[in-house]
Short mmCIF file of C-alpha atoms and ligand atoms in Angstrom, two decimals:
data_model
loop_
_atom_site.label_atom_id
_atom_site.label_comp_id
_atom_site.label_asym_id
_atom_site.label_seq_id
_atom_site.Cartn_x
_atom_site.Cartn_y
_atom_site.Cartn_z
CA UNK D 1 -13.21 -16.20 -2.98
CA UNK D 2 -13.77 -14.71 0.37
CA UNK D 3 -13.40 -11.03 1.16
CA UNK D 4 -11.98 -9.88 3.83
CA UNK D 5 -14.25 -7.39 5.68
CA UNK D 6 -11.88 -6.27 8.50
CA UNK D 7 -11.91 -2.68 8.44
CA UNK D 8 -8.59 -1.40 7.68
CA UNK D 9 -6.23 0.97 10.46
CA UNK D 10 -6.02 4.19 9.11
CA UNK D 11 -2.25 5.91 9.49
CA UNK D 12 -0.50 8.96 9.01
CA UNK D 13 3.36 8.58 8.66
CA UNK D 14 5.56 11.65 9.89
CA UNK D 15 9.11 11.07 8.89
CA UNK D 16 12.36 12.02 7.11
CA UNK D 17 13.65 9.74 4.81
CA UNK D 18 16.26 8.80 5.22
CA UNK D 19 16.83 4.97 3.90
CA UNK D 20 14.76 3.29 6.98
CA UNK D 21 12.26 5.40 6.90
CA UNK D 22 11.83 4.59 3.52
CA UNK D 23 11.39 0.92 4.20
CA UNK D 24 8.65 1.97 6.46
CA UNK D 25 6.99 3.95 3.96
CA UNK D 26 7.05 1.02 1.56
CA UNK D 27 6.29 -1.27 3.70
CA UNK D 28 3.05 0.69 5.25
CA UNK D 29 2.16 1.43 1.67
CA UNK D 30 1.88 -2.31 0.49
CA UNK D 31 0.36 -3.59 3.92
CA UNK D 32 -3.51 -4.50 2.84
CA UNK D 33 -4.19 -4.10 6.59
CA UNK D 34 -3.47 -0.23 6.57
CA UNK D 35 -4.48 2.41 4.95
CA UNK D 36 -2.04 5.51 4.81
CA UNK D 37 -3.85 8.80 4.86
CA UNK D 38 -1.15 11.25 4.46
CA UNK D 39 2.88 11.19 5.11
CA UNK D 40 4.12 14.27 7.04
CA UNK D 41 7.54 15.38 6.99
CA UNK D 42 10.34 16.44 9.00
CA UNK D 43 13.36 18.09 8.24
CA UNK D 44 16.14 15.35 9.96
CA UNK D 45 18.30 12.86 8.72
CA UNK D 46 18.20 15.81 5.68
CA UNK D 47 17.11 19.09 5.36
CA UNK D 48 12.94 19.20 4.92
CA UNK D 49 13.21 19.55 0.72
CA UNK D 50 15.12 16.56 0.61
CA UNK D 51 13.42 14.55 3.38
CA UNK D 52 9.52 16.10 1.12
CA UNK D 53 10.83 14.98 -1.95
CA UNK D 54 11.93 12.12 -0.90
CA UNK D 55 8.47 10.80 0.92
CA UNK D 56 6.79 11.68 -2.37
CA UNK D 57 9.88 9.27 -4.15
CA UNK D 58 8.87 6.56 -2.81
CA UNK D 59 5.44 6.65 -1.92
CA UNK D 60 5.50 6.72 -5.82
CA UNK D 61 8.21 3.59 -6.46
CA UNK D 62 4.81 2.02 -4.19
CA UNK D 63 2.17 3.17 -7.12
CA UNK D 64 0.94 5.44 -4.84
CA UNK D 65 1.53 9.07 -5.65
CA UNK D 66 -2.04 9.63 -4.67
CA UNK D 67 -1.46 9.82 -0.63
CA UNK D 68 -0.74 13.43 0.23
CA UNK D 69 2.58 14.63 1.36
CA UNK D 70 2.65 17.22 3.56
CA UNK D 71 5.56 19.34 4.17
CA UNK D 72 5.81 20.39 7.98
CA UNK D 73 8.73 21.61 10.45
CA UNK D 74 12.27 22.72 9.10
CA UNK D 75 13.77 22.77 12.42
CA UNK D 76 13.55 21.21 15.61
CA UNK D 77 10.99 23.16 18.10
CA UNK D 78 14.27 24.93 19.98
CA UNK D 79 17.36 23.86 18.75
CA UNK D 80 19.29 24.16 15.34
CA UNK D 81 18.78 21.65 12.57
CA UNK D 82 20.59 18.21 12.86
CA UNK D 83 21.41 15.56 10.25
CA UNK D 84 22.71 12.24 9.71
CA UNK D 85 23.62 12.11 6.51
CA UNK D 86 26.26 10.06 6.83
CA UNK D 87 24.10 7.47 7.54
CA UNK D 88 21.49 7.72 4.84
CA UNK D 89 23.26 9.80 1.99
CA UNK D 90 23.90 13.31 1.07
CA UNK D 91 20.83 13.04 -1.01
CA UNK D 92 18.32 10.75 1.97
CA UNK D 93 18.16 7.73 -0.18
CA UNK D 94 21.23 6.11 0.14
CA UNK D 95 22.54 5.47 -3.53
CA UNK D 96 19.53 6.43 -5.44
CA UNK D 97 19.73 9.76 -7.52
CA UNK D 98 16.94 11.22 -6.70
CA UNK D 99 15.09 12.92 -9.62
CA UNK D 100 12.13 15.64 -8.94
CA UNK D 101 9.09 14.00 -8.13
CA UNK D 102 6.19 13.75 -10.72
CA UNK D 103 3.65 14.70 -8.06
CA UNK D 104 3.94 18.32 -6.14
CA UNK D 105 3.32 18.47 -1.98
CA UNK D 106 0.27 18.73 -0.80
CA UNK D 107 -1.34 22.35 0.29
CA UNK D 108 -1.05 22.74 4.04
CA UNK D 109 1.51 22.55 6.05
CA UNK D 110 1.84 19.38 8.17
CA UNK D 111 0.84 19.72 11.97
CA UNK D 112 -2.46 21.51 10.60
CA UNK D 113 -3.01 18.98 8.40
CA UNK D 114 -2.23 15.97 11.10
CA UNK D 115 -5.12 18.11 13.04
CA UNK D 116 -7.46 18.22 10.30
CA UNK D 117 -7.47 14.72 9.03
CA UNK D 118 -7.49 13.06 13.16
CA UNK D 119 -10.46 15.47 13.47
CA UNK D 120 -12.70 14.43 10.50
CA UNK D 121 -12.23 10.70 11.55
CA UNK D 122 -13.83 9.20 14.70
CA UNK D 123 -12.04 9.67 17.76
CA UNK D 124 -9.38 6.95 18.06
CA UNK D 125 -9.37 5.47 14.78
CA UNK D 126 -6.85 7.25 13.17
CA UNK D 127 -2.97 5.99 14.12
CA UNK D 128 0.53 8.09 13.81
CA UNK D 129 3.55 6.69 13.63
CA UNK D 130 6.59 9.20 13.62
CA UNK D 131 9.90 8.16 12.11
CA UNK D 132 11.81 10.83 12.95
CA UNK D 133 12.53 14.13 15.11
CA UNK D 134 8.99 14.52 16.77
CA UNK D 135 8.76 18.10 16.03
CA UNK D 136 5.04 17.81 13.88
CA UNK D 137 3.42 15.72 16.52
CA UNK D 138 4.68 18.02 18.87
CA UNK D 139 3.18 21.36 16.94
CA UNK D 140 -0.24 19.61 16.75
CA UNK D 141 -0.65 18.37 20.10
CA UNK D 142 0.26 22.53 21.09
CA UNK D 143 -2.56 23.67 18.65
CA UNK D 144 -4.88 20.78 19.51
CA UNK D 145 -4.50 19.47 23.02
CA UNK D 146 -7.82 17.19 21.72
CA UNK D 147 -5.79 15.30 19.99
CA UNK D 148 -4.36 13.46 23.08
CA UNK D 149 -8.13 11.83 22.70
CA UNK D 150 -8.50 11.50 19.59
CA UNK D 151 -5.10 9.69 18.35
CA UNK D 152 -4.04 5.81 19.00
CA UNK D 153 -2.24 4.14 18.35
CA UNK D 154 0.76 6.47 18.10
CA UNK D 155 3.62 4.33 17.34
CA UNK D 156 7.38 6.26 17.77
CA UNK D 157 11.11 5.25 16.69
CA UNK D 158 12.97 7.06 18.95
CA UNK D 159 14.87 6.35 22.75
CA UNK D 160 17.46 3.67 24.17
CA UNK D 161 17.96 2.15 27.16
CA UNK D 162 19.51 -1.14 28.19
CA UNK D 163 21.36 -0.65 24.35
CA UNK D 164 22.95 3.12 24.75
CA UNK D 165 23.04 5.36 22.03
CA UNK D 166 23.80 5.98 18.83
CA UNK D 167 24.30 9.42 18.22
CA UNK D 168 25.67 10.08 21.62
CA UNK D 169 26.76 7.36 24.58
CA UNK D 170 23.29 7.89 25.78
CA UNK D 171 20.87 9.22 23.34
CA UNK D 172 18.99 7.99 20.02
CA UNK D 173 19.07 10.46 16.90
CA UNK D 174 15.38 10.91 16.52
CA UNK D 175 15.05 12.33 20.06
CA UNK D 176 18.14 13.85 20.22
CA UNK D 177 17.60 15.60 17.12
CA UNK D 178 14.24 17.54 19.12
CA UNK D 179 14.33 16.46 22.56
CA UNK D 180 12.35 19.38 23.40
CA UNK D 181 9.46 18.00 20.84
CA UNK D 182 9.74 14.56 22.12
CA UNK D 183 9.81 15.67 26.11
CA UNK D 184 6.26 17.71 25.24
CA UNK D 185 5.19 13.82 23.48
CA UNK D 186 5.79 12.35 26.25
CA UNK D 187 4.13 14.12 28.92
CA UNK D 188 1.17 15.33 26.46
CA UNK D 189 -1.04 12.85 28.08
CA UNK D 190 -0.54 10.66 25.03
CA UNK D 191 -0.39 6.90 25.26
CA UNK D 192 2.88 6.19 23.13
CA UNK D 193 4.16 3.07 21.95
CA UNK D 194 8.47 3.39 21.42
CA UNK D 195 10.32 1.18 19.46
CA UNK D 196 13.77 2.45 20.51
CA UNK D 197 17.32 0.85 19.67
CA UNK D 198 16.92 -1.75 22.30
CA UNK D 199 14.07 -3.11 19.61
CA UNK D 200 15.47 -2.06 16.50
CA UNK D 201 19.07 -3.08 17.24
CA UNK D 202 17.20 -6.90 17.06
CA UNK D 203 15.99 -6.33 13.67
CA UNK D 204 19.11 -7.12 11.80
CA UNK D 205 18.95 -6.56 7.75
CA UNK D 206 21.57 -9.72 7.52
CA UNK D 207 22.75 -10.47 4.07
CA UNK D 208 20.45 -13.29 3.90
CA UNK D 209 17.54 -10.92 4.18
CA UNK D 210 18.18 -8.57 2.15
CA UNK D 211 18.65 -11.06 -1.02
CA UNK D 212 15.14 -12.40 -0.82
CA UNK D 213 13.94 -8.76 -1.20
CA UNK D 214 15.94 -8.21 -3.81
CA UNK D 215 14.31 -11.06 -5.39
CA UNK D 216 11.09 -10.28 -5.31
CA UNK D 217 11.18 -7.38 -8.54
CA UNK D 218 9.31 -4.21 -9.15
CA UNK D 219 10.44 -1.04 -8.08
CA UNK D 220 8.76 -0.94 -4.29
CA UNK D 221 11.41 -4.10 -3.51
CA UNK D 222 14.04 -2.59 -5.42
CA UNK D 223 14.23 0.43 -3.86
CA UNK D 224 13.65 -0.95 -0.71
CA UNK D 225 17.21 -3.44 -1.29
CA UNK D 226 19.13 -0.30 -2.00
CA UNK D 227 18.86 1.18 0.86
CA UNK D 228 19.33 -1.61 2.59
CA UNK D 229 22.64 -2.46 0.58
CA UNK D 230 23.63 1.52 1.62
CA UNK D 231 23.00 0.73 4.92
CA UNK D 232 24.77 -2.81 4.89
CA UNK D 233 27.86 -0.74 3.53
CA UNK D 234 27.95 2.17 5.49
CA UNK D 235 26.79 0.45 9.13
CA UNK D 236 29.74 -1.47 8.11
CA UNK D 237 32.29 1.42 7.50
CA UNK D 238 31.49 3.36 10.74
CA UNK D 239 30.17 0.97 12.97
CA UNK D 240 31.82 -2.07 12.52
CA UNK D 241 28.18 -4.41 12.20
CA UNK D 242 28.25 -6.72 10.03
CA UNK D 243 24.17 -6.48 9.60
CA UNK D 244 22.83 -3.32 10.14
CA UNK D 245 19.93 -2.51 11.85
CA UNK D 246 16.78 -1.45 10.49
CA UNK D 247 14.72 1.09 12.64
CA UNK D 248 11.71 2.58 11.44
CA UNK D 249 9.81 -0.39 9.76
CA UNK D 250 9.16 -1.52 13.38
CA UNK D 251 6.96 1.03 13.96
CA UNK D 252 4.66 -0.10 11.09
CA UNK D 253 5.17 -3.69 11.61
CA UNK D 254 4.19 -3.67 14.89
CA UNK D 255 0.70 -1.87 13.84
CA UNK D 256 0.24 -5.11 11.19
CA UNK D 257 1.98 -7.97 13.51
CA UNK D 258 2.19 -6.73 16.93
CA UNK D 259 3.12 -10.50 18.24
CA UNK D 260 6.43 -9.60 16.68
CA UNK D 261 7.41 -7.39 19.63
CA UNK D 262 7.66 -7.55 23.67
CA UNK D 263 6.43 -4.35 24.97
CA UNK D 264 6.38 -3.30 28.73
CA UNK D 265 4.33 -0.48 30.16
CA UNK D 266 6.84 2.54 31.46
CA UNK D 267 6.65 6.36 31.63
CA UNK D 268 9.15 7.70 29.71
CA UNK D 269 11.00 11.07 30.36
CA UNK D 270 13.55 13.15 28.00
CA UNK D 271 16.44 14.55 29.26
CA UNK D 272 16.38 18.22 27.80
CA UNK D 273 18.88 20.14 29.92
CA UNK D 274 22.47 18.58 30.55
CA UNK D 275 24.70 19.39 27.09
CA UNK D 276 26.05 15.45 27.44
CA UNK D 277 22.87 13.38 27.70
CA UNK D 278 20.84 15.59 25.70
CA UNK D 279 17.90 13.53 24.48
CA UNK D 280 18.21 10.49 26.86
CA UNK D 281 15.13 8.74 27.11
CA UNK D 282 14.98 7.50 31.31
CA UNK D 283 12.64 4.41 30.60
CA UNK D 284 11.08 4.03 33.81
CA UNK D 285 9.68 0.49 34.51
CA UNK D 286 9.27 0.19 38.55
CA UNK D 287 6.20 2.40 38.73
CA UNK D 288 2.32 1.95 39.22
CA UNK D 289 0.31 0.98 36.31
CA UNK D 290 -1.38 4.59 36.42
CA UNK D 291 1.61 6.53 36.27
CA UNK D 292 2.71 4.06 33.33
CA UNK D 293 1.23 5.60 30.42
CA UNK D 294 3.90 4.66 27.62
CA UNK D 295 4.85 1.07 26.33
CA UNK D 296 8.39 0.56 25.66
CA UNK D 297 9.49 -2.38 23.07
CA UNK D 298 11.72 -4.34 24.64
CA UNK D 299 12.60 -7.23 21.99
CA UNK D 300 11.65 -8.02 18.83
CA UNK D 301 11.63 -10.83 16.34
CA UNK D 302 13.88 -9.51 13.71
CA UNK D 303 13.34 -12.54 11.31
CA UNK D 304 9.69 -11.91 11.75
CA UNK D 305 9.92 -8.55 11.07
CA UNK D 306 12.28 -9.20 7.67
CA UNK D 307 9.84 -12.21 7.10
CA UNK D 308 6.94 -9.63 7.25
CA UNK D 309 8.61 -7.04 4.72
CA UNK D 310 9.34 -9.69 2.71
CA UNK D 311 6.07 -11.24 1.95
CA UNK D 312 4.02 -8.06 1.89
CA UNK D 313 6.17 -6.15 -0.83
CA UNK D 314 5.93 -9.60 -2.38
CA UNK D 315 2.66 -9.72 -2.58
CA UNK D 316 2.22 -6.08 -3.86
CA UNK D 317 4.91 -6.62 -6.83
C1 LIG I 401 16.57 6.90 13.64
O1 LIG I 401 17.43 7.97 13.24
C2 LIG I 401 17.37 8.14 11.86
O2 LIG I 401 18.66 8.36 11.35
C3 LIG I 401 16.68 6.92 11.29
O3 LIG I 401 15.95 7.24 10.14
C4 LIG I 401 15.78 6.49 12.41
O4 LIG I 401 14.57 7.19 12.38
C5 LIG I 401 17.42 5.81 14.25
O5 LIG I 401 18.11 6.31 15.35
CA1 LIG I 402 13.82 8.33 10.37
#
């Protein structure tokens, strides 16, 4: 038997699960390519308990209750809480009933500990990848402006372009939940890779899909078809799709299989002031490679992406 000696990408995953988010988690958790330092959360799609306890949920339906969960921002950096729990559940997990978790958070609240952990690795060897309102990164990168050297990848859900919005005509929830936090991302000097809903709409969790993870057994697949069913049922109900899309996995997948996605460099800037764009992401191809600092996804192979998910919490089970 050969061993594979490819050093594995370390990753911290700030997020707020939330039903795709916890796909990501899983996902991430299983991939033998990455190894997950800590998960950092966000108060979002639900308030910050729900969204802690829920990151510590599933990180143990993975069998592995031993990565720390930090707890980290309540509210966005200058606005008042949002949610989307119509799209995720009262409770974050779609149908599950979530119990308390077996394992308490860790000490330490999150942007200090994002800072502490990127600091005691070498510089650029340590990845983020944010699932939600950017309001963590955002904290760190005020506290620790070295962190603009020290991070990559970092790997964002958030933004829309060429598809529109989906919280309002023009803006995506994650950015209009903090578009203050993501505008400071943006222009922190930061290279930042976006998966936005012009991706993410591609990445389709048909019916197809979701029965070969629900196949596979073991609680990490199991828990990752529920809330897929939820969203099936709900995207359904107020949207009208007939497959719903799946958003934050992309950011991990593209960190294990980034031939799955098209990206194009940009510069990306955040509307923060006008009431009715609020959180628009102006994706800004036509400019000079040097004032291009961003990469914005622009397709993605959504059966690749499923296929990916697929096989690695198959392998895991
Ligand atoms: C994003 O918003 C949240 O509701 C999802 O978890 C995802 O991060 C999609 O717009
Ligand atoms: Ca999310």
């Amino acid at each position: 038997m050969t061993q594979d000696l490819t050093p594995k990408q370390a990753l911290i995953i700030d997020c707020d699960p939330g039903v795709d988010d916890a796909v990501g988690l899983l996902l991430a958790l299983a991939a033998p390519q990455l190894e997950v330092l800590a998960i950092t959360t966000v108060g979002g799609n639900v308030p910050l308990e729900k969204t802690s306890r829920n990151a510590r949920i599933v990180s143990a339906a993975a069998g592995r209750a031993d990565v720390p969960v930090f707890a980290g921002a309540a509210r966005p950096l200058a606005r008042p809480p949002a949610g989307a729990g119509e799209f995720h559940g009262a409770e974050g997990l779609g149908d599950e009933t979530p119990t308390e978790p077996q394992t308490a958070l860790a000490e330490g609240e999150a942007a200090d500990a994002l800072i502490d952990i990127v600091r005691s690795r070498p510089a650029r060897t340590v990845a983020v990848a944010v699932m939600g309102p950017m309001t963590n990164l955002a904290l760190a990168l005020r506290r620790a402006p070295d962190l603009v050297d020290r991070l990559a990848p970092v790997v964002v859900m958030g933004g829309a372009r060429s598809e529109g919005g989906n919280i309002t005509a023009s803006a995506e929830f994650n950015i209009w939940a903090d578009p203050e936090a993501a505008a400071e991302v943006f222009d922190s000097g930061l290279k930042v890779i976006a998966f936005g809903l012009d991706a993410t709409h591609q990445v389709r969790a048909t019916e197809a899909r979701i029965a070969r993870i629900e196949a596979i057994g073991g609680e990490a697949a199991r828990l990752a078809a529920s809330t897929l069913r939820f969203s099936q049922r709900i995207e359904r109900q107020i949207v009208g799709w007939e497959a719903a899309p799946l958003h934050d996995p992309c950011t991990v997948a593209w960190l294990m299989r980034p031939d799955l996605f098209e990206l194009r460099p940009c510069r990306i800037a955040v509307e923060t002031i006008s009431d009715l764009t609020r959180g628009h992401t102006a994706v800004e191809f036509r400019v000079e490679a040097a004032a291009a600092p961003h990469l914005w996804a622009v397709s993605a192979d959504g059966e690749g992406v499923f296929d990916l998910i697929a096989r690695t919490l198959e392998a895991a089970a």
